[in-house]
Structure formats: structure tokens, C-alpha cells
Coordinates of C-alpha atoms in Angstrom, one line a residue:
Chain A
X163 CA -49.1 -16.3 60.5
X164 CA -49.9 -13.7 57.9
X165 CA -53.0 -14.0 55.6
X166 CA -53.9 -11.4 53.1
X167 CA -57.0 -11.7 51.0
X168 CA -57.9 -9.3 48.2
X169 CA -56.1 -6.3 49.8
X170 CA -56.6 -3.0 47.8
X171 CA -55.1 0.4 48.5
X172 CA -55.7 3.6 46.6
X173 CA -53.8 6.8 47.1
X174 CA -55.6 10.0 46.2
X175 CA -53.7 13.2 45.6
X176 CA -55.9 16.0 44.6
X177 CA -58.1 15.0 41.7
X178 CA -55.8 12.0 40.8
X179 CA -56.2 8.7 42.4
X180 CA -53.8 5.8 42.0
X181 CA -54.6 2.2 42.9
X182 CA -51.3 0.8 44.2
X183 CA -52.6 -2.5 45.4
X184 CA -55.2 -4.2 43.3
X185 CA -56.2 -7.2 45.3
X186 CA -53.2 -8.8 46.9
X187 CA -53.6 -12.4 48.2
X188 CA -50.7 -14.0 50.1
X189 CA -49.9 -16.1 53.0
X190 CA -46.8 -16.5 55.2
X191 CA -46.6 -19.5 57.5
X192 CA -45.1 -19.4 61.0
X193 CA -41.4 -19.8 61.0
X194 CA -41.0 -19.0 57.3
X195 CA -38.3 -16.6 55.8
X196 CA -40.0 -15.0 52.9
X197 CA -38.7 -12.4 50.4
X198 CA -41.0 -9.9 48.7
X199 CA -39.6 -8.7 45.4
X200 CA -40.8 -6.3 42.9
X201 CA -39.7 -3.4 40.8
X202 CA -40.2 0.1 42.0
X203 CA -43.9 1.1 41.6
X204 CA -45.0 -2.5 42.1
X205 CA -46.5 -1.6 45.4
X206 CA -44.1 -3.4 47.7
X207 CA -43.5 -0.5 50.0
X208 CA -47.2 0.0 50.3
X209 CA -47.6 -3.7 51.0
X210 CA -44.9 -3.5 53.7
X211 CA -46.7 -0.5 55.3
X212 CA -49.9 -2.4 55.5
X213 CA -48.2 -5.6 56.8
X214 CA -46.5 -3.4 59.4
X215 CA -49.7 -1.7 60.5
X216 CA -48.1 1.6 59.6
X217 CA -50.9 2.3 57.1
X218 CA -54.4 1.1 56.6
X219 CA -55.9 -0.7 53.5
X220 CA -59.2 -0.1 51.7
X221 CA -60.7 -3.5 51.0
X222 CA -59.9 -7.1 51.7
X223 CA -58.8 -8.9 54.8
X224 CA -55.6 -8.9 56.7
X225 CA -55.1 -11.5 59.5
X226 CA -52.0 -11.4 61.6
X227 CA -51.6 -14.4 63.9
X228 CA -55.2 -15.2 63.4
X229 CA -56.5 -11.8 64.4
X230 CA -58.3 -9.5 62.0
X231 CA -56.5 -6.2 61.5
X232 CA -59.4 -4.2 60.1
X233 CA -60.3 -0.7 61.3
X234 CA -57.6 -0.2 63.9
X235 CA -57.4 3.0 65.8
X236 CA -54.0 4.7 66.0
X237 CA -53.6 3.6 69.6
X238 CA -54.5 0.0 68.9
X239 CA -52.2 -0.2 65.9
X240 CA -49.4 1.1 68.1
X241 CA -50.1 -1.6 70.7
X242 CA -50.2 -4.3 68.1
X243 CA -47.0 -3.1 66.5
X244 CA -45.1 -3.1 69.8
X245 CA -46.5 -6.6 70.8
X246 CA -46.3 -8.4 67.5
X247 CA -44.0 -6.8 65.0
X248 CA -40.3 -6.0 64.8
X249 CA -39.0 -3.6 62.2
X250 CA -35.6 -3.5 60.4
X251 CA -35.1 -0.5 58.2
X252 CA -32.9 0.2 55.2
X253 CA -31.4 3.2 56.9
X254 CA -31.2 1.6 60.3
X255 CA -33.2 4.4 62.0
X256 CA -31.4 4.2 65.2
X257 CA -31.9 7.3 67.4
X258 CA -28.7 9.2 67.2
X259 CA -28.5 10.6 70.7
X260 CA -29.1 7.2 72.4
X261 CA -26.5 4.5 73.0
X262 CA -26.8 1.1 71.3
X263 CA -28.2 -0.4 74.5
X264 CA -30.8 2.4 74.9
X265 CA -31.9 2.0 71.2
X266 CA -32.4 -1.7 71.7
X267 CA -34.4 -1.0 74.9
X268 CA -36.7 1.6 73.3
X269 CA -39.5 -0.8 72.3
X270 CA -39.5 -2.1 75.9
X271 CA -39.8 1.4 77.2
X272 CA -43.1 1.7 75.3
X273 CA -44.1 -1.7 76.8
X274 CA -43.6 -0.2 80.2
X275 CA -40.9 -2.7 81.1
X276 CA -38.9 -1.5 84.2
X277 CA -35.6 0.1 83.4
X278 CA -33.4 -2.6 84.9
X279 CA -35.1 -5.4 83.2
X280 CA -35.0 -3.5 79.9
X281 CA -31.3 -2.9 80.1
X282 CA -30.7 -6.5 81.0
X283 CA -32.6 -7.7 78.0
X284 CA -31.0 -5.2 75.7
X285 CA -27.6 -6.4 76.8
X286 CA -28.6 -10.0 76.2
X287 CA -29.8 -9.1 72.7
X288 CA -26.6 -7.2 71.9
X289 CA -24.6 -10.2 73.0
X290 CA -26.8 -12.3 70.6
X291 CA -25.9 -10.1 67.7
X292 CA -22.3 -10.0 68.8
X293 CA -22.1 -6.3 69.9
X294 CA -22.1 -6.5 73.7
X295 CA -18.9 -4.5 73.9
X296 CA -20.5 -1.7 71.8
X297 CA -23.5 -1.4 74.2
X298 CA -22.5 2.1 75.3
X299 CA -21.5 3.5 71.9
X300 CA -23.6 5.9 70.0
X301 CA -24.7 4.9 66.5
X302 CA -22.4 7.5 65.0
X303 CA -19.4 5.6 66.4
X304 CA -20.4 2.4 64.6
X305 CA -20.1 1.0 61.1
X306 CA -23.2 0.3 58.9
X307 CA -23.2 -3.4 59.5
X308 CA -23.0 -2.8 63.3
X309 CA -25.8 -0.4 63.1
X310 CA -28.0 -2.8 61.3
X311 CA -27.2 -5.5 63.8
X312 CA -28.2 -3.1 66.6
X313 CA -31.4 -2.4 64.7
X314 CA -32.1 -6.2 64.4
X315 CA -31.5 -6.5 68.2
X316 CA -34.0 -3.7 68.7
X317 CA -36.5 -5.5 66.4
X318 CA -36.1 -8.6 68.6
X319 CA -36.4 -6.7 71.9
X320 CA -40.2 -6.9 72.2
X321 CA -40.3 -10.6 71.3
X322 CA -42.4 -10.0 68.2
X323 CA -44.2 -12.7 66.3
X324 CA -43.0 -11.4 62.9
X325 CA -40.0 -9.4 61.8
X326 CA -40.5 -7.1 58.9
X327 CA -37.3 -6.0 57.1
X328 CA -37.3 -3.3 54.5
X329 CA -34.3 -3.6 52.3
X330 CA -32.1 -4.6 55.3
X331 CA -29.0 -4.7 53.2
X332 CA -29.8 -1.8 50.9
X333 CA -27.2 0.5 52.6
X334 CA -24.5 -2.1 53.1
X335 CA -21.6 -3.5 51.1
X336 CA -21.7 -7.2 50.0
X337 CA -19.6 -8.5 52.8
X338 CA -21.6 -6.9 55.6
X339 CA -24.8 -7.7 53.7
X340 CA -23.8 -11.4 53.9
X341 CA -23.2 -11.0 57.7
X342 CA -26.6 -9.5 58.2
X343 CA -28.3 -12.2 56.1
X344 CA -26.5 -14.9 58.1
X345 CA -27.8 -13.3 61.3
X346 CA -31.4 -13.1 59.9
X347 CA -31.2 -16.7 58.9
X348 CA -29.9 -17.7 62.3
X349 CA -32.9 -15.9 63.9
X350 CA -35.2 -17.6 61.4
X351 CA -33.6 -20.9 62.4
X352 CA -34.6 -20.2 66.0
X353 CA -38.2 -20.0 64.8
X354 CA -38.8 -16.4 64.0
X355 CA -41.1 -15.6 61.1
X356 CA -39.5 -13.1 58.8
X357 CA -40.6 -11.0 55.8
X358 CA -37.8 -9.3 53.9
X359 CA -38.5 -6.7 51.2
X360 CA -35.7 -6.5 48.7
X361 CA -34.9 -5.9 45.1
X362 CA -31.6 -7.8 45.2
X363 CA -31.9 -11.3 43.7
X364 CA -29.1 -12.7 45.9
X365 CA -30.8 -11.7 49.0
X366 CA -34.1 -13.2 47.9
X367 CA -32.2 -16.4 46.9
X368 CA -31.3 -16.8 50.5
X369 CA -34.9 -16.9 51.6
X370 CA -37.1 -19.9 51.5
X371 CA -39.7 -18.4 49.2
X372 CA -40.0 -15.3 47.0
X373 CA -43.2 -13.5 46.5
X374 CA -43.1 -11.4 43.3
X375 CA -45.2 -8.3 43.0
X376 CA -46.1 -6.6 39.8
X377 CA -48.4 -3.7 39.2
X378 CA -50.2 -4.1 42.5
X379 CA -50.8 -7.8 42.2
X380 CA -48.9 -10.9 43.4
X381 CA -47.3 -12.5 40.3
X382 CA -45.8 -15.6 41.8
X383 CA -45.2 -17.2 45.2
X384 CA -48.4 -16.2 47.0
X385 CA -48.5 -19.4 49.0
X386 CA -46.1 -22.2 50.1
Chain B
X230 CA -45.6 9.5 81.5
X231 CA -44.7 8.0 84.8
X232 CA -42.9 11.0 86.2
X233 CA -41.5 9.4 89.2
X234 CA -39.4 7.1 87.1
X235 CA -35.9 8.0 85.9
X236 CA -36.3 7.3 82.2
X237 CA -38.5 10.0 81.0
X238 CA -36.2 12.5 82.6
X239 CA -33.1 10.9 81.2
X240 CA -34.8 11.0 77.8
X241 CA -35.6 14.6 78.4
X242 CA -32.0 15.5 79.4
X243 CA -30.7 13.7 76.3
X244 CA -33.1 15.7 74.0
X245 CA -32.3 19.1 75.6
X246 CA -28.6 18.5 75.8
X247 CA -28.3 17.3 72.3
X248 CA -28.0 20.9 71.2
X249 CA -27.1 22.8 74.4
X250 CA -26.4 26.1 72.7
X251 CA -29.7 26.2 71.0
X252 CA -31.5 25.1 74.1
X253 CA -29.8 28.0 76.0
X254 CA -30.7 30.6 73.3
X255 CA -34.3 29.5 73.0
X256 CA -34.8 29.6 76.8
X257 CA -33.1 32.9 77.1
X258 CA -36.3 34.8 76.3
X259 CA -38.4 33.2 79.0
X260 CA -35.6 33.6 81.6
X261 CA -35.2 37.3 80.6
X262 CA -39.0 37.8 80.8
X263 CA -39.1 36.5 84.4
X264 CA -36.0 38.4 85.3
X265 CA -37.7 41.6 84.0
X266 CA -40.8 41.0 86.0
X267 CA -38.9 40.5 89.2
X268 CA -36.6 43.5 88.7
X269 CA -39.4 45.9 87.8
X270 CA -41.8 44.8 90.5
X271 CA -38.9 44.7 93.0
X272 CA -37.8 48.2 91.9
X273 CA -41.3 49.6 92.2
X274 CA -41.5 48.1 95.7
X275 CA -38.2 49.7 96.5
X276 CA -39.4 53.1 95.3
X277 CA -42.6 52.7 97.2
X278 CA -40.8 51.9 100.4
X279 CA -38.4 54.8 99.8
X280 CA -41.1 57.3 99.2
X281 CA -43.1 56.2 102.1
X282 CA -40.1 56.2 104.4
X283 CA -39.4 59.7 103.1
X284 CA -42.8 60.8 104.1
X285 CA -41.4 59.9 107.4
X286 CA -43.0 58.3 110.4
X287 CA -45.2 61.3 110.3
X288 CA -48.3 59.9 111.7
X289 CA -50.6 58.6 108.9
X290 CA -53.7 60.0 110.6
X291 CA -52.6 63.6 110.7
X292 CA -54.0 66.5 108.8
X293 CA -53.2 70.2 108.5
X294 CA -55.7 73.1 108.0
X295 CA -55.3 76.8 107.5
X296 CA -57.4 79.9 106.7
X297 CA -57.7 81.2 103.1
X298 CA -59.9 83.8 101.4
X299 CA -63.5 82.9 100.8
X300 CA -65.0 82.7 97.3
X301 CA -68.8 83.1 98.2
X302 CA -70.5 86.0 99.9
X303 CA -72.3 84.8 103.1
X304 CA -74.2 86.4 106.0
X305 CA -73.4 90.0 104.8
X306 CA -69.8 89.3 104.3
X307 CA -68.4 89.9 100.8
X308 CA -66.5 87.3 98.9
X309 CA -62.7 87.4 99.1
X310 CA -62.6 87.8 102.9
X311 CA -59.5 86.4 104.5
X312 CA -60.1 83.9 107.2
X313 CA -57.8 84.0 110.2
X314 CA -57.9 81.2 112.7
X315 CA -57.5 82.1 116.4
X316 CA -56.9 80.4 119.7
X317 CA -60.7 80.5 120.3
X318 CA -61.2 78.3 117.2
X319 CA -58.8 75.8 118.7
X320 CA -60.8 75.7 121.9
X321 CA -64.0 75.4 119.9
X322 CA -62.7 72.4 118.0
X323 CA -61.4 70.7 121.1
X324 CA -64.9 71.0 122.5
X325 CA -67.0 70.1 119.5
X326 CA -65.1 67.9 117.2
X327 CA -65.8 64.2 117.7
X328 CA -63.4 62.8 115.2
X329 CA -60.2 64.3 116.5
X330 CA -57.7 62.9 119.0
X331 CA -55.9 66.3 119.3
X332 CA -55.8 69.8 117.9
X333 CA -52.5 71.7 117.9
X334 CA -52.2 75.3 116.7
X335 CA -48.9 76.2 115.1
X336 CA -47.3 79.4 114.2
X337 CA -44.1 80.1 112.2
X338 CA -41.8 83.0 111.6
X339 CA -41.7 83.6 107.9
X340 CA -43.1 81.2 105.3
X341 CA -42.1 77.7 104.5
X342 CA -38.4 77.5 104.5
X343 CA -38.3 81.1 105.6
X344 CA -35.0 81.7 107.3
X345 CA -34.8 83.8 110.4
X346 CA -31.8 85.2 112.0
X347 CA -30.8 83.2 115.0
X348 CA -27.6 83.9 116.8
X349 CA -25.5 82.3 119.5
X350 CA -22.4 84.3 120.5
X351 CA -20.8 85.2 117.2
X352 CA -22.4 82.5 115.1
X353 CA -25.6 83.1 113.2
X354 CA -28.0 80.7 111.3
X355 CA -31.1 81.0 109.3
X356 CA -33.7 78.6 110.7
X357 CA -37.4 78.0 110.7
X358 CA -38.9 79.0 114.0
X359 CA -42.2 77.6 115.2
X360 CA -44.6 78.0 118.1
X361 CA -45.8 74.6 119.1
X362 CA -47.9 72.6 121.6
X363 CA -46.5 69.6 123.4
X364 CA -48.9 67.4 121.5
X365 CA -47.3 68.2 118.1
X366 CA -44.7 65.7 118.9
X367 CA -47.4 63.0 118.4
X368 CA -48.4 64.4 115.1
X369 CA -44.9 64.8 113.5
X370 CA -42.7 62.6 115.5
X371 CA -39.1 63.6 116.1
X372 CA -36.3 62.0 118.1
X373 CA -35.0 63.8 121.1
X374 CA -31.2 63.4 121.1
X375 CA -30.5 65.5 124.2
X376 CA -32.7 67.2 126.9
X377 CA -36.5 67.3 126.4
X378 CA -39.4 68.5 124.2
X379 CA -41.7 71.4 125.1
X380 CA -44.1 70.6 128.0
X381 CA -47.3 72.0 129.6
X382 CA -45.4 74.0 132.2
X383 CA -43.5 75.8 129.4
X384 CA -46.8 76.7 127.9
X385 CA -48.4 77.9 131.1
X386 CA -45.5 79.9 132.2
X387 CA -44.6 81.2 128.7
X388 CA -41.1 80.1 129.4
X389 CA -38.6 81.2 126.8
X390 CA -37.2 77.8 126.0
X391 CA -36.3 76.3 122.7
X392 CA -35.8 72.8 121.2
X393 CA -33.4 73.0 118.4
X394 CA -32.7 70.7 115.4
X395 CA -29.4 68.8 114.9
X396 CA -28.5 71.1 112.0
X397 CA -29.2 74.2 114.1
X398 CA -26.8 72.9 116.7
X399 CA -24.1 72.3 114.1
X400 CA -24.5 75.9 112.8
X401 CA -24.6 77.6 116.2
X402 CA -22.4 75.5 118.5
X403 CA -18.9 74.1 118.5
X404 CA -18.6 70.4 118.6
X405 CA -17.6 70.2 122.2
X406 CA -19.8 73.0 123.5
X407 CA -22.5 72.5 126.2
X408 CA -25.8 73.1 124.4
X409 CA -28.4 72.5 127.0
X410 CA -28.9 75.5 129.2
X411 CA -27.1 77.9 126.8
X412 CA -28.8 80.9 125.3
X413 CA -29.7 81.7 121.7
X414 CA -31.3 84.9 120.3
X415 CA -34.2 84.6 117.9
X416 CA -35.0 88.0 116.3
X417 CA -33.4 89.6 119.4
X418 CA -35.4 87.6 122.0
X419 CA -33.3 85.3 124.2
X420 CA -34.3 81.7 124.6
X421 CA -32.8 78.9 126.7
X422 CA -32.0 75.6 124.8
X423 CA -33.7 72.7 126.6
X424 CA -33.4 70.0 123.9
X425 CA -31.9 68.8 120.6
X426 CA -33.8 66.6 118.2
X427 CA -33.3 64.8 114.9
X428 CA -35.8 64.0 112.2
X429 CA -37.2 60.6 111.2
X430 CA -37.7 61.8 107.7
X431 CA -35.1 61.6 104.8
X432 CA -33.7 63.9 102.2
X433 CA -34.8 67.5 101.9
X434 CA -37.6 67.2 104.4
X435 CA -35.2 66.0 107.0
X436 CA -32.8 68.9 106.2
X437 CA -35.7 71.4 106.5
X438 CA -36.9 69.7 109.7
X439 CA -33.6 69.6 111.4
X440 CA -33.0 73.2 110.6
X441 CA -35.9 74.3 112.8
X442 CA -36.5 75.5 116.3
X443 CA -39.5 74.7 118.4
X444 CA -40.7 77.1 121.1
X445 CA -43.8 77.0 123.3
X446 CA -46.8 78.2 121.4
X447 CA -47.8 80.8 124.1
X448 CA -44.2 82.1 124.4
X449 CA -44.0 82.4 120.6
X450 CA -47.2 84.4 120.2
X451 CA -46.2 86.7 123.0
X452 CA -42.6 87.2 122.0
X453 CA -43.3 87.7 118.3
X454 CA -46.5 89.7 118.7
X455 CA -48.9 87.2 117.2
X456 CA -51.8 88.0 119.6
X457 CA -54.2 85.1 119.4
X458 CA -53.7 84.4 115.7
X459 CA -53.1 80.8 114.7
X460 CA -50.9 80.1 111.6
X461 CA -52.4 76.7 111.0
X462 CA -53.9 73.7 112.8
X463 CA -52.4 70.3 113.1
X464 CA -55.0 67.7 113.6
X465 CA -54.6 64.2 115.0
X466 CA -57.5 62.2 113.7
X467 CA -58.9 59.3 115.7
X468 CA -57.5 55.9 114.5
X469 CA -61.0 54.5 113.8
X470 CA -62.1 57.5 111.6
X471 CA -61.2 57.9 107.9
X472 CA -59.2 61.0 107.2
X473 CA -61.7 62.6 104.8
X474 CA -64.6 62.2 107.3
X475 CA -62.7 64.0 110.0
X476 CA -61.6 66.8 107.7
X477 CA -65.2 67.2 106.5
X478 CA -66.4 67.5 110.1
X479 CA -63.8 70.1 111.0
X480 CA -64.5 72.1 107.9
X481 CA -68.3 72.1 108.7
X482 CA -67.7 73.2 112.3
X483 CA -65.2 75.9 111.3
X484 CA -67.3 77.2 108.4
X485 CA -70.2 77.7 110.9
X486 CA -68.0 79.3 113.5
X487 CA -66.3 81.7 111.0
X488 CA -69.4 82.5 109.0
X489 CA -68.2 80.9 105.7
X490 CA -70.8 79.7 103.2
X491 CA -71.3 75.9 103.8
X492 CA -70.9 75.3 100.1
X493 CA -67.8 77.5 99.7
X494 CA -65.0 75.3 98.3
X495 CA -62.5 77.8 99.6
X496 CA -62.1 79.6 102.9
X497 CA -59.9 76.9 104.3
X498 CA -57.0 75.0 102.9
X499 CA -56.1 71.6 104.1
X500 CA -53.7 68.8 103.5
X501 CA -54.1 65.3 104.9
X502 CA -51.5 62.7 105.4
X503 CA -54.1 60.0 105.0
X504 CA -55.2 61.2 101.6
X505 CA -51.6 61.5 100.5
X506 CA -50.9 58.0 101.7
X507 CA -53.9 56.6 99.8
X508 CA -52.8 58.4 96.7
X509 CA -49.4 57.0 97.0
X510 CA -50.6 53.5 97.5
X511 CA -52.8 53.8 94.4
X512 CA -50.0 55.1 92.3
X513 CA -47.6 52.3 93.3
X514 CA -50.1 49.6 92.9
X515 CA -50.7 50.9 89.3
X516 CA -46.9 50.9 88.9
X517 CA -46.8 47.3 90.0
X518 CA -49.5 46.3 87.5
X519 CA -47.7 48.0 84.7
X520 CA -44.5 46.1 85.6
X521 CA -46.5 42.9 85.6
X522 CA -48.1 43.6 82.3
X523 CA -44.9 44.5 80.5
X524 CA -42.9 41.7 82.2
X525 CA -45.7 39.4 81.2
X526 CA -45.5 40.5 77.6
X527 CA -41.7 39.9 77.7
X528 CA -42.4 36.4 79.1
X529 CA -45.0 35.8 76.4
X530 CA -42.5 36.7 73.7
X531 CA -40.1 34.3 75.4
X532 CA -42.6 31.5 75.4
X533 CA -43.4 32.1 71.7
X534 CA -39.6 31.7 71.1
X535 CA -39.7 28.3 72.9
X536 CA -42.7 27.3 70.9
X537 CA -41.0 28.2 67.7
X538 CA -37.8 26.3 68.5
X539 CA -39.9 23.3 69.5
X540 CA -41.7 23.4 66.2
X541 CA -38.4 23.5 64.4
X542 CA -37.1 20.5 66.4
X543 CA -40.2 18.5 65.6
X544 CA -39.5 19.1 61.9
X545 CA -36.0 17.9 62.4
X546 CA -37.1 14.9 64.5
X547 CA -39.7 13.7 62.0
X548 CA -37.8 10.5 61.4
X549 CA -37.1 9.9 65.1
X550 CA -40.8 10.4 65.9
X551 CA -41.8 8.1 63.1
X552 CA -39.4 5.4 64.4
X553 CA -40.8 5.8 67.9
X554 CA -44.3 5.3 66.5
X555 CA -43.2 2.3 64.5
X556 CA -41.7 0.8 67.6
X557 CA -45.0 1.1 69.4
X558 CA -45.3 4.6 70.9
X559 CA -49.0 5.6 71.0
X560 CA -50.1 9.1 70.0
X561 CA -50.6 9.8 73.7
X562 CA -46.9 8.8 74.4
X563 CA -45.8 11.3 71.8
X564 CA -48.0 14.2 73.0
X565 CA -46.9 13.7 76.6
X566 CA -43.3 13.6 75.5
X567 CA -43.4 16.9 73.5
X568 CA -45.5 18.6 76.2
X569 CA -43.1 17.7 78.9
X570 CA -40.1 18.7 76.9
X571 CA -41.6 22.2 76.2
X572 CA -42.9 22.6 79.8
X573 CA -39.5 21.6 81.3
X574 CA -37.6 23.9 79.0
X575 CA -39.9 26.8 79.9
X576 CA -39.9 26.2 83.7
X577 CA -36.2 25.6 83.8
X578 CA -35.5 28.8 81.9
X579 CA -38.0 30.7 84.2
X580 CA -36.3 29.3 87.3
X581 CA -32.9 30.4 86.1
X582 CA -34.3 33.9 85.3
X583 CA -36.1 34.0 88.6
X584 CA -33.0 33.0 90.6
X585 CA -31.0 35.7 88.8
X586 CA -33.8 38.3 89.4
X587 CA -34.0 37.5 93.1
X588 CA -30.2 37.5 93.4
X589 CA -29.9 40.8 91.7
X590 CA -32.5 42.4 94.0
X591 CA -30.8 40.9 97.0
X592 CA -27.5 42.3 95.9
X593 CA -29.0 45.7 95.2
X594 CA -30.7 45.6 98.6
X595 CA -27.5 44.7 100.4
X596 CA -25.7 47.5 98.5
X597 CA -28.3 50.1 99.4
X598 CA -28.4 48.9 103.1
X599 CA -24.6 49.3 103.3
X600 CA -24.6 52.8 101.8
X601 CA -25.4 55.5 104.3
X602 CA -27.4 57.6 101.9
X603 CA -31.1 57.0 102.6
X604 CA -32.4 58.0 99.2
X605 CA -35.8 57.7 97.8
X606 CA -35.1 54.1 96.8
X607 CA -34.7 51.5 99.5
X608 CA -35.2 47.8 100.2
X609 CA -36.1 46.6 96.7
X610 CA -37.7 43.2 97.0
X611 CA -40.5 40.9 95.7
X612 CA -42.9 39.1 97.9
X613 CA -43.4 35.4 97.8
X614 CA -46.8 35.7 96.2
X615 CA -45.4 37.8 93.3
X616 CA -42.7 35.1 92.8
X617 CA -45.3 32.3 92.9
X618 CA -47.7 34.1 90.5
X619 CA -44.8 34.7 88.1
X620 CA -43.8 31.0 88.2
X621 CA -47.4 29.9 87.9
X622 CA -48.0 32.1 84.9
X623 CA -44.9 30.7 83.3
X624 CA -46.0 27.1 83.8
X625 CA -49.4 27.9 82.2
X626 CA -47.6 29.6 79.3
X627 CA -45.2 26.7 79.0
X628 CA -48.1 24.3 78.7
X629 CA -49.7 26.5 76.2
X630 CA -46.5 26.6 74.2
X631 CA -46.4 22.8 74.1
X632 CA -49.8 22.4 72.5
X633 CA -48.9 23.4 68.9
X634 CA -45.6 21.4 68.8
X635 CA -47.4 18.4 70.3
X636 CA -50.1 18.6 67.6
X637 CA -47.5 18.9 65.0
X638 CA -45.7 15.9 66.4
X639 CA -48.9 14.0 66.3
X640 CA -49.2 14.5 62.6
X641 CA -45.9 12.6 62.1
X642 CA -47.1 9.2 60.8
X643 CA -45.2 6.0 61.6
X644 CA -44.7 5.5 57.8
X645 CA -42.1 8.3 58.1
X646 CA -39.8 5.7 59.5
X647 CA -39.8 3.8 56.2
X648 CA -39.0 6.8 54.0
X649 CA -35.5 6.7 52.7

């Protein structure tokens, strides 16, 4: 599903330039649940940005579902993001003035799905994550765990090929973290490919494989 | 954006209502700007109508002409000779002028607003007394309330008849008294009252006009020893001839007739309703433009306010915009969203200001119409094209205000969503 070959990325600020990724090779197979670990500064955020098509890379090759992701325009990247990728963020990133159902329906809005169909699917997904009765609540009326489950439902809305989760339990206590992990594993069990970026060993332990990053290179776990 | 769908508008309502107080404050400027434009343009329209109504229904194509002293020597005459118009000049103009509908000589006892002792029984009044031709009624229209105006027979027979103004009647007669057929004395000469009139003008002019007495021109000259002297000429210009052309022709004819140097700027004085009217129209259109420019500046300031608040909200919504981008919003989606938000805010604010403006003018109009006093200010209003121009300008300005915030929103990268 995901193939990275010799990916490099350098950030230049003024006269200084910093090579964050120094040739990353890795592969994620369809249906896998993979954790990416690494200390801060190891380049895991940058890697996630590149995997999520939120940022470009300098050299190397990135193939997502067999398609080359080189030299994308902003517009094309946006299209690919909404068709192929679902995001789960550490701080949930729900839109505060929209209800849970509307938040879940948002990716479908950008896919030009008619409103009725959108709301039907968002209710289905909320039921899937066990929050149907919270459909009309605003994020501010929910707990952290509930918010993250809404965010996961949102990530699923566009029926992506891969879900990218950035520290999905980083803002949650251990009980709710466990609930969220159970949900993610259930979804993986249904066949969804997932990449979870984390620095918590317990979370990584629940994944099938851990890719360790160190100083811009993959240390272990690059392939199955 | 698919504008016919409900979602974008729901989205918009959510955004604008998230901070209703701030939305209200930031749109106040634009509303106020449009309000100002409508009020000032409406007021200047009202003033124009008032002034023009005050000039009365005095026929627009009338002019007045009188003799003055010359300023150039000519044909053996020294400069400074006083020109006196006579009945012969009237006949000459009637025969030779091609641009005139009618020529009416007038005479007056005393000067402008000169009071003359008029009595009826024990009552006395100071009024303006004029000698007039029947045609004068076409030049300075009045409304006959009772009886009739001067006619040709009066003129031929030098009848001692008088048409008196409403005010004169109040001063000389009791409320119930029979006016028509009764006698009044003007400087000791007895006249029979044959008509009462009121003015179509307003304010001081009406007062002056209704405090006057019209007598037949021939009777007047005879009774008050004017000989064939003419005080001044009232000219009724043909509808198809511009006022200044007619005045120029009359001056040329009279200068030749009275041996005045053709280039003499003096010798005759004249005053033309047409010129006056043109001047007024120019003044008021300038007035309207000034209103537009200043209102427009107020509107512009309001739009800058909206742009400013949009820039601030973009800053606040960085994360939201990043999330939208991460979820698949294209740059075009974001630009359209911000443009539509700004434009809607501007147009809504403008509409509210516009509605208030029109309502205020309507209320003022109703109030003025209800009050009896026909002052110099009447019927303030704006025409539809002014309204549409203002709304159109506002829409353009709104779109302009959206550009900068939209560009700022474009600079928000999807990576923002991942920042914690």
C-alpha cells in the first residue's frame, strides 16, 4: 500500500539548512497496522506530513496504492488526500462550531456528496464508533475520548485506503487511550490499513509492527 | 461553491453567528456608510425639490428685462444715459422678436416690497400695486380663488378694477364681508375688486405675492400718471428656444431701437428664470456628487473594517483552515469560502443600512407631508438608480475586501492541522 524509497527532506531556514530525512525506505502492506516510533527530532512528524501528502519531499520515491506521488500540485494533493487518506490528530481538530455529525460529514462535503447522503453516512459512522446519540452535540460538550472517536469516524467518512493517526492517544488518559486503540484495532480487523505515529511503547506494542526512526533514517522494521 | 445548495449558506451562517457581536460591530461601518449615502442624497434631493417648488410654478421659460444707465457713449449720446422703456418698445418687440411667445409690460408703485397705502373703509394696508397685462398670468401663474383676472376689456376701457391677493383681503376685509364688487382706494383712486388670488409659491415670495394688487396696465398708467413709461418687461419665451438666445435677441433689438452701443454690457438689466433654473440644477447635481463621494468614503472605511476583521478571523481560524485542507479542501474551495463570507457580510450590512436609510427618508417625508409648513425642504427621497448604484458599489467593494483575507487563507498550509 505504501512504498517509500530513499526519501529525503531538507528544511532551510535562512542560511541554515537541516536535513530531517536522510533517505527513508519503508513499506506498509494493505491491511497492516503499523506504528512509527522515534524520539523527538527523529523526523517522524516530517515523515507523517509526507505520507499524508501535507508536505512534499526532495528526493526518492513515494508510491501510495501503486501510484507515484511525485510533484503534486496543491489541488491534486487535496484530491488525493480526500480520496485516499483519513487523518486522526492528537488534538482531535474537530471544528468547534459544527456538531459531531457535521464534523464527520465534512470530508464528504469536499467530495461533493449530496447533503442527505452525507448526513446518512455520518450517522452510520457515529453509530459505528458508538456515538450516535451524540450526533447533534458540539465538540465542546464531549469528553476527549468521545472527541477522538468522532475524529476517527470523520477519518473513515471518505472511505480512505489508509488512515494516518498522529499520536491519537497523546491527549487521553490510559483508560480512554485503550478504548481508542480497541476501536482502531477493530477497524484494522475490518481491513483498513493504518499507520500510527506514537512515542508510547504500549501503543506501539498493540500494533503488528513497529518502524523505528532515528536521526532521519529507519533503524528497524522497515519491511514486514 | 454551488450556491443553490443549502450547505454553503449553513456553513456561512455558522461562521458569522459564531461571534454575533463582532459580526455586528464589524458590519456597522458598511451599514453606516450606505445609510449616510442615502440620507445625504435624499436630503439634497429634498432641498432641490423644496427650492424649485419655492421658485414656484413660475413658468420656466420666462425672463424679465428693464432699462438701466449705459456705460458706453454711442451715436452722440454720452455714457451714463438712463434708458427708459416705453409702450412703443413693447409694440416694437411684439412685431420684431421671433423668439417670444408674449411681451407684457409691467409697472409698479414704489420699489420691490414697496408698500402703498390702500384703504377700504376704516382699514388700511401697505401693498405692492402693479399695472399688468392679461398675459402676465401665463408668465407668473396665480390661482384665482374668487372672481376673475384682468381681461382685455378692462385694458381697452381703462376700467378701474383690481385683483387682490389673499393677504390683502385679510387686511382690508372682515371674514364674512362681500369682497367682489366692493371698492378700495389706492393712493386716493377708487378701484372695484373683481378677483381674489393666491400664490403658487412658498415662503417669503408667497407672502410678498399675496400682498399685491393687480390692476389693468392702461388704467394704472393713467391713474398714477406714468404716461407711456414701462417699469419692466415680462417676456414669455417660446418653448423651443433656449432662454439665453431669446434674451440675446431682445437685447439686440432694443439696443438698436434705443441707440445703445451694441457692445455695451449695461443699458439693460435682465433676469431669466431659465438661467436661474439651470444654475440651480448644476448646484444640486454638484451637491449630489459631493454626497456620493463622502458617502462612498464612509462606505470604503466600512469595507476596510470588514477586511480587517476577516484578516483577524483568518488568523484565528488557521487550524480550522488547515484541517479543512487536510480533509481534502482544495485551495479554490478555501478562496471561494472566504470571498463568499466577506461578500455576504458586506452585502448584508449594506442592505440593513440601506433599509434603515430608506425607512428614515420615508419617515421624514411622511412627517414633512403631514406638517402644513411648506418650507424649503420637501419630499426627501432617493431614486431607484441611486439605490442600485450604492448597492452595486458595495458589492464591488465587498469583493475587493475579500481578496486579501482569501489570499491570507490560502497561505495556511494543511500541515497546520498537525501542529500541536
